JSON list of C-alpha atoms in Angstrom, two decimals:
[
{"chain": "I", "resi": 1, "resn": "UNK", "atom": "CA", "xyz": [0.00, 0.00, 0.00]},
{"chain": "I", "resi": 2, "resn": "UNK", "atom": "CA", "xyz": [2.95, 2.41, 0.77]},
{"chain": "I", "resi": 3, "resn": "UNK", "atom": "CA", "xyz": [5.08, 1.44, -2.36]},
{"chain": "I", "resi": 4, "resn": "UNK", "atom": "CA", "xyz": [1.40, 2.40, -4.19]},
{"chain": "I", "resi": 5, "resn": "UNK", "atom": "CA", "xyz": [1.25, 5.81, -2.70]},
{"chain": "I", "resi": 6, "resn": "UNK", "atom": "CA", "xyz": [4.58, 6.71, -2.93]},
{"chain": "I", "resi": 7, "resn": "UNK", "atom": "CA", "xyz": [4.69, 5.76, -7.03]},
{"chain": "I", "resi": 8, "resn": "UNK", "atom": "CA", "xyz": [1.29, 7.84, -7.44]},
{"chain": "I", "resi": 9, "resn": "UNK", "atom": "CA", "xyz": [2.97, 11.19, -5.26]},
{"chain": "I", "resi": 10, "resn": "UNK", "atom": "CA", "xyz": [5.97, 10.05, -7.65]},
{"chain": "I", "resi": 11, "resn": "UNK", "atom": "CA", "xyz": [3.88, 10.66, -10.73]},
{"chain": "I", "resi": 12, "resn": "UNK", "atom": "CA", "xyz": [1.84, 13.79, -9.41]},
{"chain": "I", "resi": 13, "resn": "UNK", "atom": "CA", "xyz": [4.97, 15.42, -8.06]},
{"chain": "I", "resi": 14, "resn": "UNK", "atom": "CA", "xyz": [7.74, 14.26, -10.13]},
{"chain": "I", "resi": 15, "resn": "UNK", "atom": "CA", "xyz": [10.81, 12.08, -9.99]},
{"chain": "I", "resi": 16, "resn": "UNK", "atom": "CA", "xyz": [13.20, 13.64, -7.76]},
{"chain": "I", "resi": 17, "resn": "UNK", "atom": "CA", "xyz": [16.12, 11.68, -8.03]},
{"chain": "I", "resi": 18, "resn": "UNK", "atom": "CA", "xyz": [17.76, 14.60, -10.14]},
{"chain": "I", "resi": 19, "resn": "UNK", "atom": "CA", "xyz": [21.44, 13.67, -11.83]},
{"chain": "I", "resi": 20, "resn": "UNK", "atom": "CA", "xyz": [22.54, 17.28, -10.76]},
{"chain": "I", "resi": 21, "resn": "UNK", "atom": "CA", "xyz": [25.75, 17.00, -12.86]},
{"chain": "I", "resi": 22, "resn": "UNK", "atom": "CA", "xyz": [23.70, 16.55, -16.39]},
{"chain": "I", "resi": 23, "resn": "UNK", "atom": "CA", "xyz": [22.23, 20.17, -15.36]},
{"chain": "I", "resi": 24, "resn": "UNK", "atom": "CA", "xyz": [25.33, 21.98, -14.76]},
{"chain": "I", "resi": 25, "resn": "UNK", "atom": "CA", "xyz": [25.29, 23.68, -18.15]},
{"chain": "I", "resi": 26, "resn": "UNK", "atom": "CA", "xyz": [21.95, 24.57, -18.28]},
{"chain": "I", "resi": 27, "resn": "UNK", "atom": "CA", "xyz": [22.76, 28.21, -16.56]},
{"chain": "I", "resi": 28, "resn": "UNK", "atom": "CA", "xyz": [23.41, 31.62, -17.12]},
{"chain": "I", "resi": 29, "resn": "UNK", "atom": "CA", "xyz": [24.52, 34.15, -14.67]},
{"chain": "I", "resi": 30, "resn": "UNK", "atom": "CA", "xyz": [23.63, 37.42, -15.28]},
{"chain": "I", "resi": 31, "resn": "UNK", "atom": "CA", "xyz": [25.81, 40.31, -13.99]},
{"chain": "I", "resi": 32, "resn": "UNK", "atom": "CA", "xyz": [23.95, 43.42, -12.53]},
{"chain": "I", "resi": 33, "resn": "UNK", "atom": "CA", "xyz": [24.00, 46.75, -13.52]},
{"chain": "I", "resi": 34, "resn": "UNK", "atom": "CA", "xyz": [26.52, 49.01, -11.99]},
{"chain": "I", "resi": 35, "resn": "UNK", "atom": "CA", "xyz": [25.19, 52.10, -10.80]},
{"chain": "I", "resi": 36, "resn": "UNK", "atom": "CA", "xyz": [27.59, 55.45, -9.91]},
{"chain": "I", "resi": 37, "resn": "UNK", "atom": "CA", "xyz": [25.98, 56.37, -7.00]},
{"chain": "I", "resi": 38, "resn": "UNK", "atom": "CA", "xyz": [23.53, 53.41, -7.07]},
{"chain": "I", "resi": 39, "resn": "UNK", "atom": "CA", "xyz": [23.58, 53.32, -2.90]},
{"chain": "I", "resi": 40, "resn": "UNK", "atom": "CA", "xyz": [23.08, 57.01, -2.48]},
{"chain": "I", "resi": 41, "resn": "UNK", "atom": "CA", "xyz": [19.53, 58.36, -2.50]},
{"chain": "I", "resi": 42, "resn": "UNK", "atom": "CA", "xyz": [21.15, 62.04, -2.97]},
{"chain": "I", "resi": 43, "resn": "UNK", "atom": "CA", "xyz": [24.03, 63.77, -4.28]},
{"chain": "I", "resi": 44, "resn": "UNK", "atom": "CA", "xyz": [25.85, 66.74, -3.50]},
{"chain": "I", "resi": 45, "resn": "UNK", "atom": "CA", "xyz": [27.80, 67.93, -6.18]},
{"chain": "I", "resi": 46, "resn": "UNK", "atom": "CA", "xyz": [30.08, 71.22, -6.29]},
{"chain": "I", "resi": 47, "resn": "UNK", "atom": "CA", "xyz": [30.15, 73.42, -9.11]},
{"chain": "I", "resi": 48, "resn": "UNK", "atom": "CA", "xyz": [32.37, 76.73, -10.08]},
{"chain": "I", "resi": 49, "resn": "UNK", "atom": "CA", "xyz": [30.29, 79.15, -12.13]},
{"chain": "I", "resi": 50, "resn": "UNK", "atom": "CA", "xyz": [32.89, 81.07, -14.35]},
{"chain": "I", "resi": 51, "resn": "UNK", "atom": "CA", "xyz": [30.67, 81.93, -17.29]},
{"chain": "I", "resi": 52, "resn": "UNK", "atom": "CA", "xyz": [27.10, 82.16, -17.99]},
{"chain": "I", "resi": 53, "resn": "UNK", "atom": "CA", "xyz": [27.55, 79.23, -20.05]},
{"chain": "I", "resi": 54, "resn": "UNK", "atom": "CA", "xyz": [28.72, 77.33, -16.90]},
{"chain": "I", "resi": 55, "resn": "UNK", "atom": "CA", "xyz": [25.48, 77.27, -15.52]},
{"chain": "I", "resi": 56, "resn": "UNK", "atom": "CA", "xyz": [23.79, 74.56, -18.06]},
{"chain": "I", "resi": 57, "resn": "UNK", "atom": "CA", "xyz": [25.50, 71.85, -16.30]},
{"chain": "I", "resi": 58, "resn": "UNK", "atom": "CA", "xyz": [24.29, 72.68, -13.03]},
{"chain": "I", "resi": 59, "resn": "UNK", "atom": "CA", "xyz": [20.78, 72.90, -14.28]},
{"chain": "I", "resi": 60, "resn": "UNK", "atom": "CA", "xyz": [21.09, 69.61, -15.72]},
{"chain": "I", "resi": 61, "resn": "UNK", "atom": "CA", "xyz": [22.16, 68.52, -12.55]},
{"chain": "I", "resi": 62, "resn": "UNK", "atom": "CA", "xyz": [18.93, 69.71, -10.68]},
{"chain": "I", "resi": 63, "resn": "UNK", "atom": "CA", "xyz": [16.90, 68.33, -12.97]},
{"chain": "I", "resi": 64, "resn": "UNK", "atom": "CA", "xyz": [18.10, 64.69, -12.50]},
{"chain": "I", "resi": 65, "resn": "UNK", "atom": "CA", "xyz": [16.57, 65.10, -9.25]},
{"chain": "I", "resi": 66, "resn": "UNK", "atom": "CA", "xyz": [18.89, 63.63, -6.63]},
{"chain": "I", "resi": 67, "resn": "UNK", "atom": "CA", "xyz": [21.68, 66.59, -6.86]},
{"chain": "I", "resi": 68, "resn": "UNK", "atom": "CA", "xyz": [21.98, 69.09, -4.69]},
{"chain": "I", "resi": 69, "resn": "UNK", "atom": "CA", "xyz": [24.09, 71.86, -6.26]},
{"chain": "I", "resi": 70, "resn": "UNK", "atom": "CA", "xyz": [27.05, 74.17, -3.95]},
{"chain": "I", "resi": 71, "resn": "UNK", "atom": "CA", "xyz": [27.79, 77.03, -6.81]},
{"chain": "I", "resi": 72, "resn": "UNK", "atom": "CA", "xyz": [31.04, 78.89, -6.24]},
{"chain": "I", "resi": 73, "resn": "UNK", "atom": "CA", "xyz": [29.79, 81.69, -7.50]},
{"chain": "I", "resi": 74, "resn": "UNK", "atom": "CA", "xyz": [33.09, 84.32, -6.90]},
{"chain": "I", "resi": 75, "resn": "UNK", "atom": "CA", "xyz": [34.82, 84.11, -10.13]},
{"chain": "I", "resi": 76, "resn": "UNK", "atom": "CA", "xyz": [31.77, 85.13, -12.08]},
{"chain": "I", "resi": 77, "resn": "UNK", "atom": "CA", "xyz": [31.12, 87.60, -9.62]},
{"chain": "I", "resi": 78, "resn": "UNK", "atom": "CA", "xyz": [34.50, 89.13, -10.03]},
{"chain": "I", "resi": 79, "resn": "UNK", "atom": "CA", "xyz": [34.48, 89.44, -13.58]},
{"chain": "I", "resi": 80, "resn": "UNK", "atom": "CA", "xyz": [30.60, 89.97, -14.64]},
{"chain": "I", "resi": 81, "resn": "UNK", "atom": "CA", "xyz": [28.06, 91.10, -12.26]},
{"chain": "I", "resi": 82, "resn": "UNK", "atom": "CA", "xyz": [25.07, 91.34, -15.23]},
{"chain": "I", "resi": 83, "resn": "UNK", "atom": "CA", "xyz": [25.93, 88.31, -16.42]},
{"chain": "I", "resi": 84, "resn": "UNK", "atom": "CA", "xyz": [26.02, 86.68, -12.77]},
{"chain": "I", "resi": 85, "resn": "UNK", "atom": "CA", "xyz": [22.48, 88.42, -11.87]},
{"chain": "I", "resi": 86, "resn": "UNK", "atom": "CA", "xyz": [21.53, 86.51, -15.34]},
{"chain": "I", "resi": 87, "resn": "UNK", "atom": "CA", "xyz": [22.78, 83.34, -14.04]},
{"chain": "I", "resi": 88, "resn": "UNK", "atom": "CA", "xyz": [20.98, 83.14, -10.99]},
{"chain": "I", "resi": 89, "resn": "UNK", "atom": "CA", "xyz": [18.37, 84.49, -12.33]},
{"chain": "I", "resi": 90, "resn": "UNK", "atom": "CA", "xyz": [18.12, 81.24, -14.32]},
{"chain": "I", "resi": 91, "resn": "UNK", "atom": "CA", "xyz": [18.37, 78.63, -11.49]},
{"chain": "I", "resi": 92, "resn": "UNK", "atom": "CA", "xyz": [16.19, 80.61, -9.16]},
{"chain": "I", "resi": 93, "resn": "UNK", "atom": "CA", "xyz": [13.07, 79.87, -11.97]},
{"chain": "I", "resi": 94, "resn": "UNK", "atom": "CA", "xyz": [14.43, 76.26, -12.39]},
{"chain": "I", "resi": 95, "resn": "UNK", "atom": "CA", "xyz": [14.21, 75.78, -8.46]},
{"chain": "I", "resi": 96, "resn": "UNK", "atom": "CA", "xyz": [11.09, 77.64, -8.34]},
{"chain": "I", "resi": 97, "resn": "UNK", "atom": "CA", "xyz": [9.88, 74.89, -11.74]},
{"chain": "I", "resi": 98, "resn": "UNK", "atom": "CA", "xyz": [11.28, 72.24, -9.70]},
{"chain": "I", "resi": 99, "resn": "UNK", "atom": "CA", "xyz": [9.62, 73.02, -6.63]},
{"chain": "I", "resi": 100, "resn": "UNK", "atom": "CA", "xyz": [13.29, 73.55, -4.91]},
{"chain": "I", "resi": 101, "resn": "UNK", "atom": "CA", "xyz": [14.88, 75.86, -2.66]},
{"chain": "I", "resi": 102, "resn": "UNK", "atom": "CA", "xyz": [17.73, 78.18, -3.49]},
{"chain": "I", "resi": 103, "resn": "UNK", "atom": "CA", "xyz": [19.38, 80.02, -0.73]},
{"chain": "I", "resi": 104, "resn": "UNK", "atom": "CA", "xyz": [23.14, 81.90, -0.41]},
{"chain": "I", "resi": 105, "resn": "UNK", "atom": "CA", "xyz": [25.20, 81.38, 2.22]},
{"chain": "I", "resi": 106, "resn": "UNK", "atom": "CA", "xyz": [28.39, 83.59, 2.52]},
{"chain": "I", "resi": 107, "resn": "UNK", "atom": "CA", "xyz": [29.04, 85.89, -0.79]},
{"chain": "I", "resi": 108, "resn": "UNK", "atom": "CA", "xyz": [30.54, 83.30, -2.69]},
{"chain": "I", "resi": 109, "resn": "UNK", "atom": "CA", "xyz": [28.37, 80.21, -2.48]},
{"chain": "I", "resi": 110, "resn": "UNK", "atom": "CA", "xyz": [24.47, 79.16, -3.67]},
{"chain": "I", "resi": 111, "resn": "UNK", "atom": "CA", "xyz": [22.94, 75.92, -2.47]},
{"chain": "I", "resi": 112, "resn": "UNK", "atom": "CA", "xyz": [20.30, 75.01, -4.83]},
{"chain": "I", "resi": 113, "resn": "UNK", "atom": "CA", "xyz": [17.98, 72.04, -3.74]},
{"chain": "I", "resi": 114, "resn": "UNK", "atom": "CA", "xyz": [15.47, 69.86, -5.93]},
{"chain": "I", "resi": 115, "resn": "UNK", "atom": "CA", "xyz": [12.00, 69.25, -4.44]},
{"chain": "I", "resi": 116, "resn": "UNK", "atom": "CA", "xyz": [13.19, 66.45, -1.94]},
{"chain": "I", "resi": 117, "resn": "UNK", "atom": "CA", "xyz": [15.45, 69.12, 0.40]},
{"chain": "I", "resi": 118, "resn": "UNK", "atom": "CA", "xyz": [15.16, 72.55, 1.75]},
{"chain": "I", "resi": 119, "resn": "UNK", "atom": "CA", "xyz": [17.70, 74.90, 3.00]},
{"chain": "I", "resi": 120, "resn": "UNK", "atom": "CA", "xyz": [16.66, 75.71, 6.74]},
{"chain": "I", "resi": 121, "resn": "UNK", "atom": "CA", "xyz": [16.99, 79.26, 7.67]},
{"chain": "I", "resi": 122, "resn": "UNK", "atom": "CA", "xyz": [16.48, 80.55, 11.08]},
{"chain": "I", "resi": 123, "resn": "UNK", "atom": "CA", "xyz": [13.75, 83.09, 11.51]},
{"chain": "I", "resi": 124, "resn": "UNK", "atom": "CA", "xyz": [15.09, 84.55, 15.00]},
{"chain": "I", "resi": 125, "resn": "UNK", "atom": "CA", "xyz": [18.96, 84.63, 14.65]},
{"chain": "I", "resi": 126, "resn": "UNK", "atom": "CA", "xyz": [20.68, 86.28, 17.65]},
{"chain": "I", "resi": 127, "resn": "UNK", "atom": "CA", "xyz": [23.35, 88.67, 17.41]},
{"chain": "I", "resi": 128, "resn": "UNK", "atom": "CA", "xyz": [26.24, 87.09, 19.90]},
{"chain": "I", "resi": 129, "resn": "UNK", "atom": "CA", "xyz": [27.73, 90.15, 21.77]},
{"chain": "I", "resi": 130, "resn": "UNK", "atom": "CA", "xyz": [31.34, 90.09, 23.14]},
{"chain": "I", "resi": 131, "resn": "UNK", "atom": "CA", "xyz": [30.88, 90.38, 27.03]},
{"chain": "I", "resi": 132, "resn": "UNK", "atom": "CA", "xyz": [34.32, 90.20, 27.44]},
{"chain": "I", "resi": 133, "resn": "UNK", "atom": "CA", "xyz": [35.17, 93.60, 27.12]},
{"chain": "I", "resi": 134, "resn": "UNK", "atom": "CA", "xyz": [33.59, 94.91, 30.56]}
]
């Protein structure tokens, strides 16, 4: 009665006395794709805006969506003040399209953030007074 049942579970299920060696072609492995930055979920990237032209890559940049921009901004700055005005200009209406943030810090640098970030600014800042000089 046993042998019966086991042939019939034999037949429903399959043999399973496999000859694992007669299978060891039958396989491909597939490499995965390698990824720059495939762990990171965001990317801070700096950027030295010398020309007006300069600023296309940085816009690029924002609009893959994971990059958060710090723009040098000096050099421009020292040598073309319309054409710097024209510049940011420009990447404060693609953070504004992108639903980012924008913000200077120092008189050198720009942060621009896509949609996922914001730059935090501090609505009460407190002027710190020297009390040493009593």
């Amino acid at each position: 009665m046993k042998e019966a049942l086991n042939k019939i579970k034999e037949k429903i299920s399959g043999s399973r006395d496999y000859d694992y060696e007669d299978y060891a072609g039958d396989y491909l492995e597939v490499e995965p794709e390698k990824k720059e930055f495939s762990m990171a979920k965001a990317v801070i990237r700096p950027f030295v805006i010398t020309d007006f032209t300069d600023i296309k890559p940085v816009l690029d940049a924002l609009r893959e969506g994971s990059t958060i921009v710090l723009l040098n901004i000096a050099p421009l700055r020292d040598k073309d003040i319309v054409e710097l005005k024209r510049a940011v200009n420009k990447l404060k209406k693609t953070c504004d399209a992108l639903e980012g943030d924008i913000a200077g810090f120092g008189e050198d640098w720009i942060v621009a953030t896509p949609n996922f970030a914001y730059v935090h600014r501090d609505r009460h800042v407190e002027e710190i007074s020297d009390t040493s000089e009593e």
